PDB file of C-alpha atoms and ligand atoms in Angstrom:
ATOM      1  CA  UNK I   1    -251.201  18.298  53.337  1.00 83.00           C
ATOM      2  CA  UNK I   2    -253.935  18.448  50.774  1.00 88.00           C
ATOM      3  CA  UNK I   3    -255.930  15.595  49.379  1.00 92.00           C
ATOM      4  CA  UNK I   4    -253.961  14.848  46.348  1.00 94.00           C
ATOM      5  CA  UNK I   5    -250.928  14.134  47.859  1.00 94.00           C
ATOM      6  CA  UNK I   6    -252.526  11.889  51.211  1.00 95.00           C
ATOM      7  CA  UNK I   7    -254.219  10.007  48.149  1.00 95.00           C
ATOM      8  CA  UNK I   8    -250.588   9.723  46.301  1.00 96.00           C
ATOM      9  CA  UNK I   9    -249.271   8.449  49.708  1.00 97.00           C
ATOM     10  CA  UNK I  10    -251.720   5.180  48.864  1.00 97.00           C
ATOM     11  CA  UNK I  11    -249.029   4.566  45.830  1.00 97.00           C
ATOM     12  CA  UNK I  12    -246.497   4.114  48.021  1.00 97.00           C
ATOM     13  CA  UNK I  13    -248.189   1.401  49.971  1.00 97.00           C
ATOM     14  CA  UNK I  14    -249.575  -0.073  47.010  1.00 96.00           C
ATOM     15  CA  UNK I  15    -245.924  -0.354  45.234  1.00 95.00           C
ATOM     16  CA  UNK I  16    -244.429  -2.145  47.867  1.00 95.00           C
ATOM     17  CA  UNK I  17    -247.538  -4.042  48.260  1.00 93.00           C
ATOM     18  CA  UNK I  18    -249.101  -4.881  44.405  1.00 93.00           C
ATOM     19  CA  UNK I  19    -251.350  -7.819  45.125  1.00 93.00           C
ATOM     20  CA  UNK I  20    -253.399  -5.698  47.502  1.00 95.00           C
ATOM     21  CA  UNK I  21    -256.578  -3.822  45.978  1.00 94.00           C
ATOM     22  CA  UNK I  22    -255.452  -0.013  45.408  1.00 95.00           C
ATOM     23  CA  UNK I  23    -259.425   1.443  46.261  1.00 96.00           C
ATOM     24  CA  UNK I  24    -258.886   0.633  50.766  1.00 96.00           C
ATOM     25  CA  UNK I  25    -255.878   1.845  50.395  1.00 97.00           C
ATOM     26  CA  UNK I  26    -256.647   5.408  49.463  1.00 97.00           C
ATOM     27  CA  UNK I  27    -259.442   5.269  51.894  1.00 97.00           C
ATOM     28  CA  UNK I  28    -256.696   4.533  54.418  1.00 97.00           C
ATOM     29  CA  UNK I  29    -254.504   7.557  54.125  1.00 97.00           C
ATOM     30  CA  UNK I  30    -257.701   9.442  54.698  1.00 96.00           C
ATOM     31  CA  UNK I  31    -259.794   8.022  57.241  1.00 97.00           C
ATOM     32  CA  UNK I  32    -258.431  10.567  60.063  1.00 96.00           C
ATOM     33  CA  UNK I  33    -259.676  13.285  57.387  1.00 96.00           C
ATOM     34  CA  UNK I  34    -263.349  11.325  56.642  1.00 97.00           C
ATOM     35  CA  UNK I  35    -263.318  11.762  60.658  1.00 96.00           C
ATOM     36  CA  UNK I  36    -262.444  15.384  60.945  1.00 95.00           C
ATOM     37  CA  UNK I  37    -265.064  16.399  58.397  1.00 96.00           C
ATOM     38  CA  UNK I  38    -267.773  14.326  60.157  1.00 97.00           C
ATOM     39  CA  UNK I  39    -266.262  15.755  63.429  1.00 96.00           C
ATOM     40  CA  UNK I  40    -267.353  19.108  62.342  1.00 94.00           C
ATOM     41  CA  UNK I  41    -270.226  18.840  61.063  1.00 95.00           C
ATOM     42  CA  UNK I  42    -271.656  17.661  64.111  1.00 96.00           C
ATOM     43  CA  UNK I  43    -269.580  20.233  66.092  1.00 93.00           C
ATOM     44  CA  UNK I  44    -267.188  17.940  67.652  1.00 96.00           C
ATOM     45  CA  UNK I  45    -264.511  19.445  66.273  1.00 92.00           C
ATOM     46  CA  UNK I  46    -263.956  22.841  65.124  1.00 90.00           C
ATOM     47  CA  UNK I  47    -261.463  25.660  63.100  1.00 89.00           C
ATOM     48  CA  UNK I  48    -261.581  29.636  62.915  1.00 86.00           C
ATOM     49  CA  UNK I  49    -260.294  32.045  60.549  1.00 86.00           C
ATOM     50  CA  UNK I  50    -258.214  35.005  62.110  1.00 82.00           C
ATOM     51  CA  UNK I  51    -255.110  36.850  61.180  1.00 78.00           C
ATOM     52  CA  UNK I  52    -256.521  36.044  57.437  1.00 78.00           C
ATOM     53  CA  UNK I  53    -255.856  32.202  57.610  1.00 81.00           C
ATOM     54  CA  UNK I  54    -257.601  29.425  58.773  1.00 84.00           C
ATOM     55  CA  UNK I  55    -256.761  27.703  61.538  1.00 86.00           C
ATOM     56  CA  UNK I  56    -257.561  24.117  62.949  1.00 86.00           C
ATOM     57  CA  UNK I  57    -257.808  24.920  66.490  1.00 85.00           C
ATOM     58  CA  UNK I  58    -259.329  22.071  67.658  1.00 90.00           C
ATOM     59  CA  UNK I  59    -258.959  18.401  66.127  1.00 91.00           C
ATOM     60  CA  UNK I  60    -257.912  16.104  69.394  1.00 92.00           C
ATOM     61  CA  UNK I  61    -260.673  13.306  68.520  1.00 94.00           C
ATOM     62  CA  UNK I  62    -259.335  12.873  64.279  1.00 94.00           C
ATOM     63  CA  UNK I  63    -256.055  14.243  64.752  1.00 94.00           C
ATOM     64  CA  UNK I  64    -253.984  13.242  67.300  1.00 94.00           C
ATOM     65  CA  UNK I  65    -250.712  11.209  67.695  1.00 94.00           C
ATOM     66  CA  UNK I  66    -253.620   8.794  70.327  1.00 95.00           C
ATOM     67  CA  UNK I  67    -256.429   8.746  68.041  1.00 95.00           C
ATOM     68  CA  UNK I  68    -254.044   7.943  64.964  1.00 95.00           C
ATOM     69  CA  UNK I  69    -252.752   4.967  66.742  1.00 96.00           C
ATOM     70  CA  UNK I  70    -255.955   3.436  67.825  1.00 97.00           C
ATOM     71  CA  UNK I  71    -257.063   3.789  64.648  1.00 97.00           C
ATOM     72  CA  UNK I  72    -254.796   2.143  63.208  1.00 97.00           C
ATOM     73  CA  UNK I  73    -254.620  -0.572  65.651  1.00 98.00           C
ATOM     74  CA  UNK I  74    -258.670  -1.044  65.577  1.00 97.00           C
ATOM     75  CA  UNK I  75    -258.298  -1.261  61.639  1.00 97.00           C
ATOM     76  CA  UNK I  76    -255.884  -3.463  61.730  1.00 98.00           C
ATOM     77  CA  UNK I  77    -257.708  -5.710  64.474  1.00 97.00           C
ATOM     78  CA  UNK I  78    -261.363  -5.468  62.287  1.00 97.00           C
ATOM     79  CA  UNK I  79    -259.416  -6.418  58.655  1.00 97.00           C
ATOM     80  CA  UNK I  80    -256.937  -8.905  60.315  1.00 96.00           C
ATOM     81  CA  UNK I  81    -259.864 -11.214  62.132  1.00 95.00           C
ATOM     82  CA  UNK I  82    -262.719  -9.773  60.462  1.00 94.00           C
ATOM     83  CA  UNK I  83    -261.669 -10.305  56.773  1.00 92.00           C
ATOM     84  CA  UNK I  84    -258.882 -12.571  57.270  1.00 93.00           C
ATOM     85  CA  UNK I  85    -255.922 -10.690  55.193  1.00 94.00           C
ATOM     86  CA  UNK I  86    -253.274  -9.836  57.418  1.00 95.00           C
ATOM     87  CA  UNK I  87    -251.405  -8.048  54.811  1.00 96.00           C
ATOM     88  CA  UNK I  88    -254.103  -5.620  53.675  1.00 97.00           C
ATOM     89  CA  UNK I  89    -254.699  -4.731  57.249  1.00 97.00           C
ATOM     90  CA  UNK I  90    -251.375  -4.084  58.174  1.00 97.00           C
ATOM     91  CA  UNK I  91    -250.917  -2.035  54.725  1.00 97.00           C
ATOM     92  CA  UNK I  92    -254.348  -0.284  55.625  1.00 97.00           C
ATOM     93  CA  UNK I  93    -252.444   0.509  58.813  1.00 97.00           C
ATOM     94  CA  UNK I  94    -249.831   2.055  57.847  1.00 97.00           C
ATOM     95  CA  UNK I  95    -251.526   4.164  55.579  1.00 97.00           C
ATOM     96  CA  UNK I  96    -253.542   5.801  58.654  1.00 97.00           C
ATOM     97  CA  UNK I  97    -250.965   6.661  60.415  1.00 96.00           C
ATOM     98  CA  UNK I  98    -249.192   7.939  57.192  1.00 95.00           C
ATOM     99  CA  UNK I  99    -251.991  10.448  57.596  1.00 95.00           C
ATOM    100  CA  UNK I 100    -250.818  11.654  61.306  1.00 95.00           C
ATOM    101  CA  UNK I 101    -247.384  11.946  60.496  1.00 95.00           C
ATOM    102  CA  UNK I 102    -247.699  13.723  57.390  1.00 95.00           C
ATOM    103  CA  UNK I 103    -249.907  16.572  59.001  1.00 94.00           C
ATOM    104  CA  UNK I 104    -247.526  16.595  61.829  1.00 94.00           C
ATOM    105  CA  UNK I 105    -244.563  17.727  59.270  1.00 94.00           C
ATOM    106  CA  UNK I 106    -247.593  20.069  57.491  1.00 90.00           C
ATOM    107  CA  UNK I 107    -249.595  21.432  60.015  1.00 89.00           C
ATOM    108  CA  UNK I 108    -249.532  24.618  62.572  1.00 87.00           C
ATOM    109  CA  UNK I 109    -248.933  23.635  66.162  1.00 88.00           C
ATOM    110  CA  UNK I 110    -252.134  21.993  66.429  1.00 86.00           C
ATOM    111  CA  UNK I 111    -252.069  18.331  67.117  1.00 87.00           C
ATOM    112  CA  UNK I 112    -251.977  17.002  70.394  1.00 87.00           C
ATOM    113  CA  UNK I 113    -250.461  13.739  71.514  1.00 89.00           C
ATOM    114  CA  UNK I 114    -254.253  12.112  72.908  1.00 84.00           C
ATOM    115  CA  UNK I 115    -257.521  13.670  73.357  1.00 86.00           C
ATOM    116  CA  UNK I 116    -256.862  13.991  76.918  1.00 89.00           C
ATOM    117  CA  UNK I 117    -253.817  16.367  77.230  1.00 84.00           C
ATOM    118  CA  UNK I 118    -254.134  20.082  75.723  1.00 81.00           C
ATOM    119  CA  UNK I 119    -250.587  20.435  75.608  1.00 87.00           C
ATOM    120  CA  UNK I 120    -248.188  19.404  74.112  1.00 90.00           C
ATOM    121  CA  UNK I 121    -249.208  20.346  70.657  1.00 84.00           C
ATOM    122  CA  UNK I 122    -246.967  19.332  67.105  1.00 89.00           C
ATOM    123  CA  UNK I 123    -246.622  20.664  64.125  1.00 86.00           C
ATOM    124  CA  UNK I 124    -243.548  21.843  61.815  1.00 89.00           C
ATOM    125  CA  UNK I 125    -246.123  24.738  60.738  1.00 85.00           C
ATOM    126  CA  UNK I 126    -244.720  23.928  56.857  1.00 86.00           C
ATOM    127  CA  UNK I 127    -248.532  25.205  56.090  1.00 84.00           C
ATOM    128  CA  UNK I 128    -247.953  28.823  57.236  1.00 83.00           C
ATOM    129  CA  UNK I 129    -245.877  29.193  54.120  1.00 87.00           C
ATOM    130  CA  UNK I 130    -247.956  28.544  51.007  1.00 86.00           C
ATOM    131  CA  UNK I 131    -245.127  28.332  48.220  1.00 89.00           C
ATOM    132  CA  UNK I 132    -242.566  26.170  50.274  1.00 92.00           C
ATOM    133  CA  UNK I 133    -245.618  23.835  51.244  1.00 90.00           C
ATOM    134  CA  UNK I 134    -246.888  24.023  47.294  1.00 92.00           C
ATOM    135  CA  UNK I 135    -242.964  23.182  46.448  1.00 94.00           C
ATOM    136  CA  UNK I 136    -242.668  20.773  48.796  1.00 95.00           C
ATOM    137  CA  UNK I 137    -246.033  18.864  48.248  1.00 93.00           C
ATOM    138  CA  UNK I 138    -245.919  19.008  44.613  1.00 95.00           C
ATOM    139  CA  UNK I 139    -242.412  17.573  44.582  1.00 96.00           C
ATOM    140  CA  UNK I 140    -244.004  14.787  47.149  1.00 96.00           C
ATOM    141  CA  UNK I 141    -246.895  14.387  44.591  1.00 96.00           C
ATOM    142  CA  UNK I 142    -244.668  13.880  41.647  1.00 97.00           C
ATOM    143  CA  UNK I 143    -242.023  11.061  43.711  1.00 97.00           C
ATOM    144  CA  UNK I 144    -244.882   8.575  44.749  1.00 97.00           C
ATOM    145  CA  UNK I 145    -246.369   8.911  41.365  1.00 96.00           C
ATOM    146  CA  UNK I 146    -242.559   8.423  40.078  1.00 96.00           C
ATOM    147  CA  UNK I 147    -242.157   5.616  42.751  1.00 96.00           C
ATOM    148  CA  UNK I 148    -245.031   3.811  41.844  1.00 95.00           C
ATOM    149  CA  UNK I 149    -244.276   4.082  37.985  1.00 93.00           C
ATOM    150  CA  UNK I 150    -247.213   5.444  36.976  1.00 92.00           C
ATOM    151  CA  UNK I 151    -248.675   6.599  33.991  1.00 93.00           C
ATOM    152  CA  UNK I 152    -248.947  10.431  32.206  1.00 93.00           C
ATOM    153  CA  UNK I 153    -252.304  10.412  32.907  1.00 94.00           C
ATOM    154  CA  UNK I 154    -251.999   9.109  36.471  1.00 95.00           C
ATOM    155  CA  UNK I 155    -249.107  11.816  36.334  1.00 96.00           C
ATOM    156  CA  UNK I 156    -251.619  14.911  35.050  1.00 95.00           C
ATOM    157  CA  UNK I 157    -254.021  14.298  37.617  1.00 95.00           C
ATOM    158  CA  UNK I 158    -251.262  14.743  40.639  1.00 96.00           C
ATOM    159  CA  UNK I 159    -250.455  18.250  38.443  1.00 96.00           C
ATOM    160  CA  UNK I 160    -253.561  19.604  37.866  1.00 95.00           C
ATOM    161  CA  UNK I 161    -254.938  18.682  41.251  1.00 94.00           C
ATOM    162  CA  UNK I 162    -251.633  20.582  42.817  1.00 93.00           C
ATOM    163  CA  UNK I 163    -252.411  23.249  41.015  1.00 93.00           C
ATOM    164  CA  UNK I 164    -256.177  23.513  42.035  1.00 90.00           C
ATOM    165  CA  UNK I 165    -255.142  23.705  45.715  1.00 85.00           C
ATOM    166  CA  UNK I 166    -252.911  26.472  44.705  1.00 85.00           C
ATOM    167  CA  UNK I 167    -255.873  29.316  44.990  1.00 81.00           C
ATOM    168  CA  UNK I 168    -256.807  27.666  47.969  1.00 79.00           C
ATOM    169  CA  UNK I 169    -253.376  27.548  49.681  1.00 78.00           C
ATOM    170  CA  UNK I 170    -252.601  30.949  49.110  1.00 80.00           C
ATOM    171  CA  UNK I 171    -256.318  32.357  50.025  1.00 77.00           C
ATOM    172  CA  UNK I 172    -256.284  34.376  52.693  1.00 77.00           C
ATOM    173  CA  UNK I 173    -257.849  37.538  54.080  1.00 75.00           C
ATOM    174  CA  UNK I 174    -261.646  38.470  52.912  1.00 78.00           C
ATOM    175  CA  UNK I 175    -261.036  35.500  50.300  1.00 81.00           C
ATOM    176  CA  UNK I 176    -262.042  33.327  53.166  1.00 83.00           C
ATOM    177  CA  UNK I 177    -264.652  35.108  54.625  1.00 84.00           C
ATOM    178  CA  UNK I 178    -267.674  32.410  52.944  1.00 86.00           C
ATOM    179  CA  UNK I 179    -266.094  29.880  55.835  1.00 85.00           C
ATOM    180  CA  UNK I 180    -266.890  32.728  58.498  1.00 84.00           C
ATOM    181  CA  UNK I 181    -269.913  33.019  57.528  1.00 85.00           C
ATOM    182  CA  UNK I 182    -271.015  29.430  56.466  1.00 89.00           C
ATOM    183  CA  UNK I 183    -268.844  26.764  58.990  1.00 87.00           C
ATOM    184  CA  UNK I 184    -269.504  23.574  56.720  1.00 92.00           C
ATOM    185  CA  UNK I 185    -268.290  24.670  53.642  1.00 91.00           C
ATOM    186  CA  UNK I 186    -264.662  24.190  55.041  1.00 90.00           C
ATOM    187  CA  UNK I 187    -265.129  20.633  55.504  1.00 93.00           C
ATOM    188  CA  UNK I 188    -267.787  20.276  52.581  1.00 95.00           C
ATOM    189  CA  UNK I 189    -264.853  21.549  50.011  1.00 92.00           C
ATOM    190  CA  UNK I 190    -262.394  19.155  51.723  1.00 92.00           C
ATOM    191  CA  UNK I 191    -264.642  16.064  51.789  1.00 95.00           C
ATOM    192  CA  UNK I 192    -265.276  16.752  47.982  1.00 95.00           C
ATOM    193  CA  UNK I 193    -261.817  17.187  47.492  1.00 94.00           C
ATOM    194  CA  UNK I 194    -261.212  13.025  49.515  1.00 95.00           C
ATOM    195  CA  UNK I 195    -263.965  12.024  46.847  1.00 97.00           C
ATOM    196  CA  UNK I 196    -262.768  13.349  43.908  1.00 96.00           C
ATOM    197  CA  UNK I 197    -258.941  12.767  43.793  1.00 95.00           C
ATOM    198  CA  UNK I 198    -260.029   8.949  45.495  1.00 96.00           C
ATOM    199  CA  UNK I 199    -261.936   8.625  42.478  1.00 95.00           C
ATOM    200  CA  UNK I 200    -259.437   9.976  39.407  1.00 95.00           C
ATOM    201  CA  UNK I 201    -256.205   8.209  41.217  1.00 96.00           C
ATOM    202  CA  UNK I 202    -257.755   4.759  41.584  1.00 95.00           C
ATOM    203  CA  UNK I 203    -258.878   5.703  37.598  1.00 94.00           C
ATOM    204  CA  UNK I 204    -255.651   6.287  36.378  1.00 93.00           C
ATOM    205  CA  UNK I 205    -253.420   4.235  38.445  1.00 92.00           C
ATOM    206  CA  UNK I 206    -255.481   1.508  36.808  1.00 81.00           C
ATOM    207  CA  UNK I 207    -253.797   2.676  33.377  1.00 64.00           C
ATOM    208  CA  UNK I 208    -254.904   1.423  29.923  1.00 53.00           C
ATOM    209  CA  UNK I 209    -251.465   0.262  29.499  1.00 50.00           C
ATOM    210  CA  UNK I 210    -251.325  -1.904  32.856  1.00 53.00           C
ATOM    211  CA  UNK I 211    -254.752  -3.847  30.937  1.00 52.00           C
ATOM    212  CA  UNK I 212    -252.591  -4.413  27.888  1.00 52.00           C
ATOM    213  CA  UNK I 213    -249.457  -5.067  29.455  1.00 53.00           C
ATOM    214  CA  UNK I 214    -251.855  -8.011  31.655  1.00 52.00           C
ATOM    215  CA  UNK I 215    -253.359  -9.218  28.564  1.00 50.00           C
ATOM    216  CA  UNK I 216    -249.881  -9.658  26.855  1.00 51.00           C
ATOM    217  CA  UNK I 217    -248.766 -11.648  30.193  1.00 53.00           C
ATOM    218  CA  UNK I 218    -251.534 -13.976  29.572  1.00 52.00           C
ATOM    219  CA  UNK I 219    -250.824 -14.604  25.567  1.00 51.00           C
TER     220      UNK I 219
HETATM  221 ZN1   ZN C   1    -255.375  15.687  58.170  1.00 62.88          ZN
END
């Protein structure tokens, strides 16, 4: 699943949850993917291109069913004594492991139950068909933003950031050949992608008409 829609997942959790701040919540449903593109760049982790698609071939340390578990149980340990709110750090959580089951649904065979076992590997391999993964994470996109009653503009930014990933879904073949050639542009693009769609969905889901609907509460 691309950014957008891990970032929408934070709606979700922040509906069900309003009192909680919206900005660690977004950086919840993407800490396994903060990991992976650290991962790589210090070689940890890696992907290749072949057949004209890109494939994650090995992610064990940020993605796995283990590694999503532990943490989300060391986050929850570190926010629950550390900074004393039980309710973000259960919320915080959730939203990592969002993050492993999503790409389980998503991704090619390619995430293994712990670090330590090769085999077996999940994935519903939704990913190796671009339109029925644009279809399906564009309608995704558009519920939590629905869910969380958000506004147009919160509502434009979950289009037009679908739509950007578009080109990318659907690259394949000499298209891709710049991440042959230069290995951490893959997780460069991907890491700019986290930044900017944490950045313009904590914007807008703080809408202009939330402020004015607060100050009316308080005349
Ligand atoms: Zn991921």
């Amino acid at each position: 699943m691309y950014a957008i829609n891990h970032a929408a997942t934070a709606l979700l959790i922040k509906k069900n949850n309003p009192k909680l701040p919206l900005f660690p919540l977004l950086v919840s449903v993407q800490l396994v993917e903060v990991f992976w593109v650290f991962f790589n760049y210090l070689g940890w982790e890696h992907f290749s291109i072949s057949g004209g698609r890109v494939h994650l071939d090995f992610l064990p340390y940020s993605h796995s069913v283990f590694s999503g578990i532990a943490a989300a149980v060391l986050s929850f340990c570190v926010i629950n004594w550390g900074y004393k709110n039980r309710k973000l750090a259960l919320a915080f959580a959730i939203g990592v492991l969002s993050h492993v089951v999503i790409d389980v649904i998503f991704h090619e065979k390619d995430i293994q139950l712990s670090p330590f076992s090769a085999k077996p590997v999940l994935g519903l391999g939704i990913l190796d068909y671009p339109i029925l993964n644009f279809i399906i994470e564009f309608a995704y996109g558009i519920f939590c933003w629905w869910y969380f009653k958000g506004n147009k503009a919160l509502l434009w930014v979950i289009i037009i950031f679908n739509i950007i990933d578009l080109p990318i879904m659907l690259a394949h073949g000499d298209a891709l050949n710049p991440f042959v050639r230069y290995p951490f542009l893959l997780p460069s693009v991907i890491l700019f992608q986290i930044l900017i769609t944490w950045y313009f969905v904590y914007r807008y889901a703080h809408s202009k008409d939330d402020k004015n609907e607060s100050v009316m509460n308080e005349i």
